[in-house]
Amino acid sequence: MAAMNDTPDERQGATLHYIFDPLCGWCYAAAPLVDAARGVPGLRVAFHGGGMMTGANRRAITPQWRDYVMPHDRRIAEMTGQPFGEGYFEGLLRDTDAVMDSEPPTTAILAAEALREGGGLDMVHRLQRAHYVEGRRIADVEVLGALAAELGLDAKAFGDAYVSLSGAATAQHIAASRQFLQRAGGQGFPTFVLSQADGRASRIDIGPWLGRAEDWKARLAELV
């Protein structure tokens, strides 16, 4: 379903482009909207991982970081009903040995998509739940392998795909996603762009739709 570096293409019909990061709280807030969009007939959903916490932007968990993100996370929960678990609030956010790095989970998303059409978005959803509910370290290769197994992906095939897509391939995906974000005029993550079969493309403000997945699905169906 989701090609890895899609841009609006008049040959492909309607596509909802989802520019995101697996460690972005507001992307987690929008997860029900992504799931709903996948159920709209005639609409593809394409993912674009923007690498929010890569390279010099990788971040260790600190008490200061916990104090910074918790009010945002509680606001997301209130606005959308998205769950946040004790494993996250009292586990991961107190784990000062943990490092938040978007690159490994992005590679895992690409690997899952390479093995199964739609697998990338399945992996996005599973990573978000692992992070925000279960408090697991989604930058750890062992955790990523376990999550892939939970999605029914063959362990060896996933491991091979992960190695193949690590490094340059993931960096290229992130660079292309950032370029797409800039072309779309997006200000950050998540950004949604709806492209039509005739080449028209428009950015969609999801603010009014957070917590209203069924209404959002109906609206997308109208637009498609």
CSV table of C-alpha atoms in Angstrom, one decimal:
chain,number,residue,atom,x,y,z
A,1,MET,CA,0.0,0.0,0.0
A,2,ALA,CA,2.6,2.5,1.0
A,3,ALA,CA,5.5,3.1,-1.3
A,4,MET,CA,8.5,4.4,0.5
A,5,ASN,CA,9.3,7.7,-1.2
A,6,ASP,CA,6.1,8.5,-3.1
A,7,THR,CA,5.4,12.0,-4.3
A,8,PRO,CA,2.2,13.1,-5.9
A,9,ASP,CA,1.9,11.2,-9.2
A,10,GLU,CA,-1.1,11.6,-11.5
A,11,ARG,CA,-0.7,8.0,-12.7
A,12,GLN,CA,-1.4,6.5,-9.3
A,13,GLY,CA,-4.8,7.8,-8.2
A,14,ALA,CA,-5.5,9.4,-4.9
A,15,THR,CA,-2.7,9.1,-2.3
A,16,LEU,CA,-2.6,10.4,1.3
A,17,HIS,CA,1.0,11.2,2.1
A,18,TYR,CA,1.9,10.8,5.8
A,19,ILE,CA,5.1,12.6,6.8
A,20,PHE,CA,6.0,11.5,10.3
A,21,ASP,CA,8.5,10.3,12.8
A,22,PRO,CA,8.1,7.2,14.9
A,23,LEU,CA,9.2,9.2,18.0
A,24,CYS,CA,6.8,12.1,17.4
A,25,GLY,CA,4.1,12.4,20.0
A,26,TRP,CA,1.7,14.2,17.7
A,27,CYS,CA,2.2,11.5,15.1
A,28,TYR,CA,1.0,9.1,17.7
A,29,ALA,CA,-1.9,11.4,18.3
A,30,ALA,CA,-2.7,11.1,14.6
A,31,ALA,CA,-2.4,7.3,14.4
A,32,PRO,CA,-6.1,6.6,14.5
A,33,LEU,CA,-6.5,9.0,11.5
A,34,VAL,CA,-3.9,7.0,9.6
A,35,ASP,CA,-5.6,3.7,10.4
A,36,ALA,CA,-9.0,5.2,9.3
A,37,ALA,CA,-7.5,6.5,6.0
A,38,ARG,CA,-6.3,3.0,5.2
A,39,GLY,CA,-9.9,1.9,5.1
A,40,VAL,CA,-11.0,4.5,2.5
A,41,PRO,CA,-11.8,2.8,-0.8
A,42,GLY,CA,-9.6,4.2,-3.7
A,43,LEU,CA,-7.1,5.8,-1.4
A,44,ARG,CA,-3.5,4.8,-0.9
A,45,VAL,CA,-1.6,5.8,2.2
A,46,ALA,CA,2.2,6.5,1.7
A,47,PHE,CA,4.6,7.0,4.5
A,48,HIS,CA,7.6,9.3,4.6
A,49,GLY,CA,9.9,9.1,7.7
A,50,GLY,CA,11.5,12.4,8.4
A,51,GLY,CA,14.2,11.4,10.8
A,52,MET,CA,13.3,13.8,13.6
A,53,MET,CA,15.8,12.4,16.1
A,54,THR,CA,18.8,11.3,14.0
A,55,GLY,CA,22.5,12.2,14.0
A,56,ALA,CA,23.1,15.1,16.2
A,57,ASN,CA,19.4,15.3,17.2
A,58,ARG,CA,19.4,11.9,18.9
A,59,ARG,CA,18.5,12.4,22.5
A,60,ALA,CA,19.1,10.6,25.8
A,61,ILE,CA,16.3,10.3,28.3
A,62,THR,CA,16.8,12.7,31.1
A,63,PRO,CA,14.6,14.0,34.0
A,64,GLN,CA,14.4,17.3,32.1
A,65,TRP,CA,13.2,15.6,29.0
A,66,ARG,CA,10.5,13.7,31.0
A,67,ASP,CA,9.3,16.9,32.5
A,68,TYR,CA,9.1,18.5,29.1
A,69,VAL,CA,7.2,15.8,27.2
A,70,MET,CA,4.8,14.7,29.9
A,71,PRO,CA,2.5,17.7,29.7
A,72,HIS,CA,2.4,17.3,25.9
A,73,ASP,CA,1.6,13.6,26.2
A,74,ARG,CA,-1.2,14.2,28.7
A,75,ARG,CA,-2.7,16.8,26.3
A,76,ILE,CA,-2.5,14.3,23.5
A,77,ALA,CA,-4.3,11.7,25.6
A,78,GLU,CA,-7.0,14.2,26.6
A,79,MET,CA,-7.6,15.4,23.0
A,80,THR,CA,-7.5,12.0,21.2
A,81,GLY,CA,-8.0,9.2,23.7
A,82,GLN,CA,-4.7,7.7,22.7
A,83,PRO,CA,-3.3,5.5,25.6
A,84,PHE,CA,-0.1,6.2,27.4
A,85,GLY,CA,1.1,3.4,29.6
A,86,GLU,CA,2.9,3.2,32.9
A,87,GLY,CA,5.7,1.4,31.0
A,88,TYR,CA,6.3,4.7,29.2
A,89,PHE,CA,5.7,7.3,31.9
A,90,GLU,CA,7.3,5.3,34.8
A,91,GLY,CA,9.6,3.1,32.8
A,92,LEU,CA,11.1,4.5,29.6
A,93,LEU,CA,10.9,8.1,30.7
A,94,ARG,CA,12.9,7.2,33.8
A,95,ASP,CA,15.4,5.1,31.9
A,96,THR,CA,18.4,7.4,31.6
A,97,ASP,CA,20.4,4.7,29.7
A,98,ALA,CA,17.9,4.8,26.9
A,99,VAL,CA,18.6,6.8,23.7
A,100,MET,CA,15.9,8.1,21.4
A,101,ASP,CA,17.1,7.6,17.8
A,102,SER,CA,14.7,7.7,14.9
A,103,GLU,CA,17.0,5.9,12.4
A,104,PRO,CA,16.7,2.3,13.6
A,105,PRO,CA,12.9,2.3,13.8
A,106,THR,CA,12.7,4.0,10.4
A,107,THR,CA,14.9,1.2,8.9
A,108,ALA,CA,12.6,-1.3,10.5
A,109,ILE,CA,9.6,0.4,8.8
A,110,LEU,CA,11.3,0.2,5.5
A,111,ALA,CA,12.2,-3.4,6.0
A,112,ALA,CA,8.7,-4.3,7.0
A,113,GLU,CA,7.4,-2.6,3.8
A,114,ALA,CA,9.9,-4.4,1.7
A,115,LEU,CA,8.7,-7.8,3.0
A,116,ARG,CA,4.9,-7.0,2.9
A,117,GLU,CA,2.9,-4.4,1.1
A,118,GLY,CA,1.4,-2.3,3.9
A,119,GLY,CA,3.8,-3.8,6.4
A,120,GLY,CA,5.5,-0.4,6.8
A,121,LEU,CA,2.4,1.3,8.2
A,122,ASP,CA,1.7,-1.8,10.3
A,123,MET,CA,5.2,-1.4,11.8
A,124,VAL,CA,4.7,2.3,12.4
A,125,HIS,CA,1.6,1.5,14.5
A,126,ARG,CA,3.3,-1.2,16.4
A,127,LEU,CA,6.4,0.9,17.1
A,128,GLN,CA,4.2,3.7,18.5
A,129,ARG,CA,2.4,1.4,20.8
A,130,ALA,CA,5.6,-0.2,21.9
A,131,HIS,CA,7.1,3.2,22.7
A,132,TYR,CA,4.1,5.1,24.2
A,133,VAL,CA,2.2,2.3,25.9
A,134,GLU,CA,4.8,-0.4,26.7
A,135,GLY,CA,7.8,1.8,27.2
A,136,ARG,CA,10.1,-0.3,25.0
A,137,ARG,CA,13.3,0.9,23.5
A,138,ILE,CA,12.4,1.1,19.8
A,139,ALA,CA,15.9,2.1,18.8
A,140,ASP,CA,17.2,-1.3,19.9
A,141,VAL,CA,17.7,-3.9,17.1
A,142,GLU,CA,16.5,-6.7,19.4
A,143,VAL,CA,13.3,-4.9,20.2
A,144,LEU,CA,12.7,-4.2,16.5
A,145,GLY,CA,13.2,-7.9,15.6
A,146,ALA,CA,10.7,-8.9,18.3
A,147,LEU,CA,8.1,-6.4,17.0
A,148,ALA,CA,8.6,-7.7,13.5
A,149,ALA,CA,7.9,-11.2,14.7
A,150,GLU,CA,4.8,-10.0,16.4
A,151,LEU,CA,3.6,-8.7,13.0
A,152,GLY,CA,4.2,-12.2,11.5
A,153,LEU,CA,7.3,-11.3,9.6
A,154,ASP,CA,10.0,-14.0,9.1
A,155,ALA,CA,12.9,-13.4,11.4
A,156,LYS,CA,15.6,-14.1,9.0
A,157,ALA,CA,14.0,-12.2,6.1
A,158,PHE,CA,13.4,-9.2,8.4
A,159,GLY,CA,17.0,-9.3,9.6
A,160,ASP,CA,18.3,-9.4,6.1
A,161,ALA,CA,16.1,-6.6,4.9
A,162,TYR,CA,17.0,-4.5,8.0
A,163,VAL,CA,20.7,-4.9,7.3
A,164,SER,CA,20.3,-4.1,3.6
A,165,LEU,CA,18.2,-1.0,4.3
A,166,SER,CA,20.4,0.3,7.1
A,167,GLY,CA,22.7,3.2,6.5
A,168,ALA,CA,22.6,4.8,3.1
A,169,ALA,CA,19.1,3.5,2.1
A,170,THR,CA,17.5,4.9,5.3
A,171,ALA,CA,19.4,8.1,4.9
A,172,GLN,CA,18.2,8.5,1.4
A,173,HIS,CA,14.6,7.9,2.5
A,174,ILE,CA,14.9,10.5,5.3
A,175,ALA,CA,16.4,13.0,2.9
A,176,ALA,CA,13.7,12.5,0.4
A,177,SER,CA,11.0,12.8,3.1
A,178,ARG,CA,12.4,16.1,4.3
A,179,GLN,CA,12.5,17.4,0.8
A,180,PHE,CA,8.9,16.4,0.3
A,181,LEU,CA,8.0,18.1,3.6
A,182,GLN,CA,9.7,21.3,2.4
A,183,ARG,CA,7.9,21.2,-1.0
A,184,ALA,CA,4.6,20.6,0.7
A,185,GLY,CA,5.1,23.6,2.9
A,186,GLY,CA,4.8,21.5,6.1
A,187,GLN,CA,6.1,22.9,9.3
A,188,GLY,CA,6.8,19.6,11.1
A,189,PHE,CA,5.5,16.2,12.0
A,190,PRO,CA,3.0,15.0,11.2
A,191,THR,CA,2.1,16.6,7.9
A,192,PHE,CA,-0.5,15.1,5.6
A,193,VAL,CA,-0.7,15.8,1.9
A,194,LEU,CA,-3.6,14.5,-0.3
A,195,SER,CA,-2.7,14.1,-3.9
A,196,GLN,CA,-5.3,13.4,-6.6
A,197,ALA,CA,-5.1,11.4,-9.8
A,198,ASP,CA,-5.0,14.7,-11.9
A,199,GLY,CA,-1.9,15.9,-10.1
A,200,ARG,CA,-3.5,18.3,-7.7
A,201,ALA,CA,-2.1,18.1,-4.2
A,202,SER,CA,-3.1,19.9,-1.0
A,203,ARG,CA,-1.9,19.9,2.6
A,204,ILE,CA,-4.6,18.9,5.1
A,205,ASP,CA,-4.8,20.4,8.6
A,206,ILE,CA,-5.5,17.5,10.9
A,207,GLY,CA,-6.1,19.6,14.0
A,208,PRO,CA,-9.9,19.6,13.7
A,209,TRP,CA,-9.9,15.8,13.1
A,210,LEU,CA,-7.9,14.6,16.1
A,211,GLY,CA,-10.1,12.3,18.1
A,212,ARG,CA,-12.6,12.1,15.3
A,213,ALA,CA,-11.4,9.2,13.2
A,214,GLU,CA,-14.7,8.2,11.7
A,215,ASP,CA,-15.6,11.8,10.7
A,216,TRP,CA,-12.1,12.1,9.1
A,217,LYS,CA,-12.6,8.9,7.2
A,218,ALA,CA,-15.9,10.2,5.8
A,219,ARG,CA,-14.3,13.4,4.8
A,220,LEU,CA,-11.5,11.7,3.0
A,221,ALA,CA,-14.0,9.5,1.2
A,222,GLU,CA,-15.7,12.7,-0.1
A,223,LEU,CA,-12.4,14.2,-1.2
A,224,VAL,CA,-11.3,11.0,-3.0
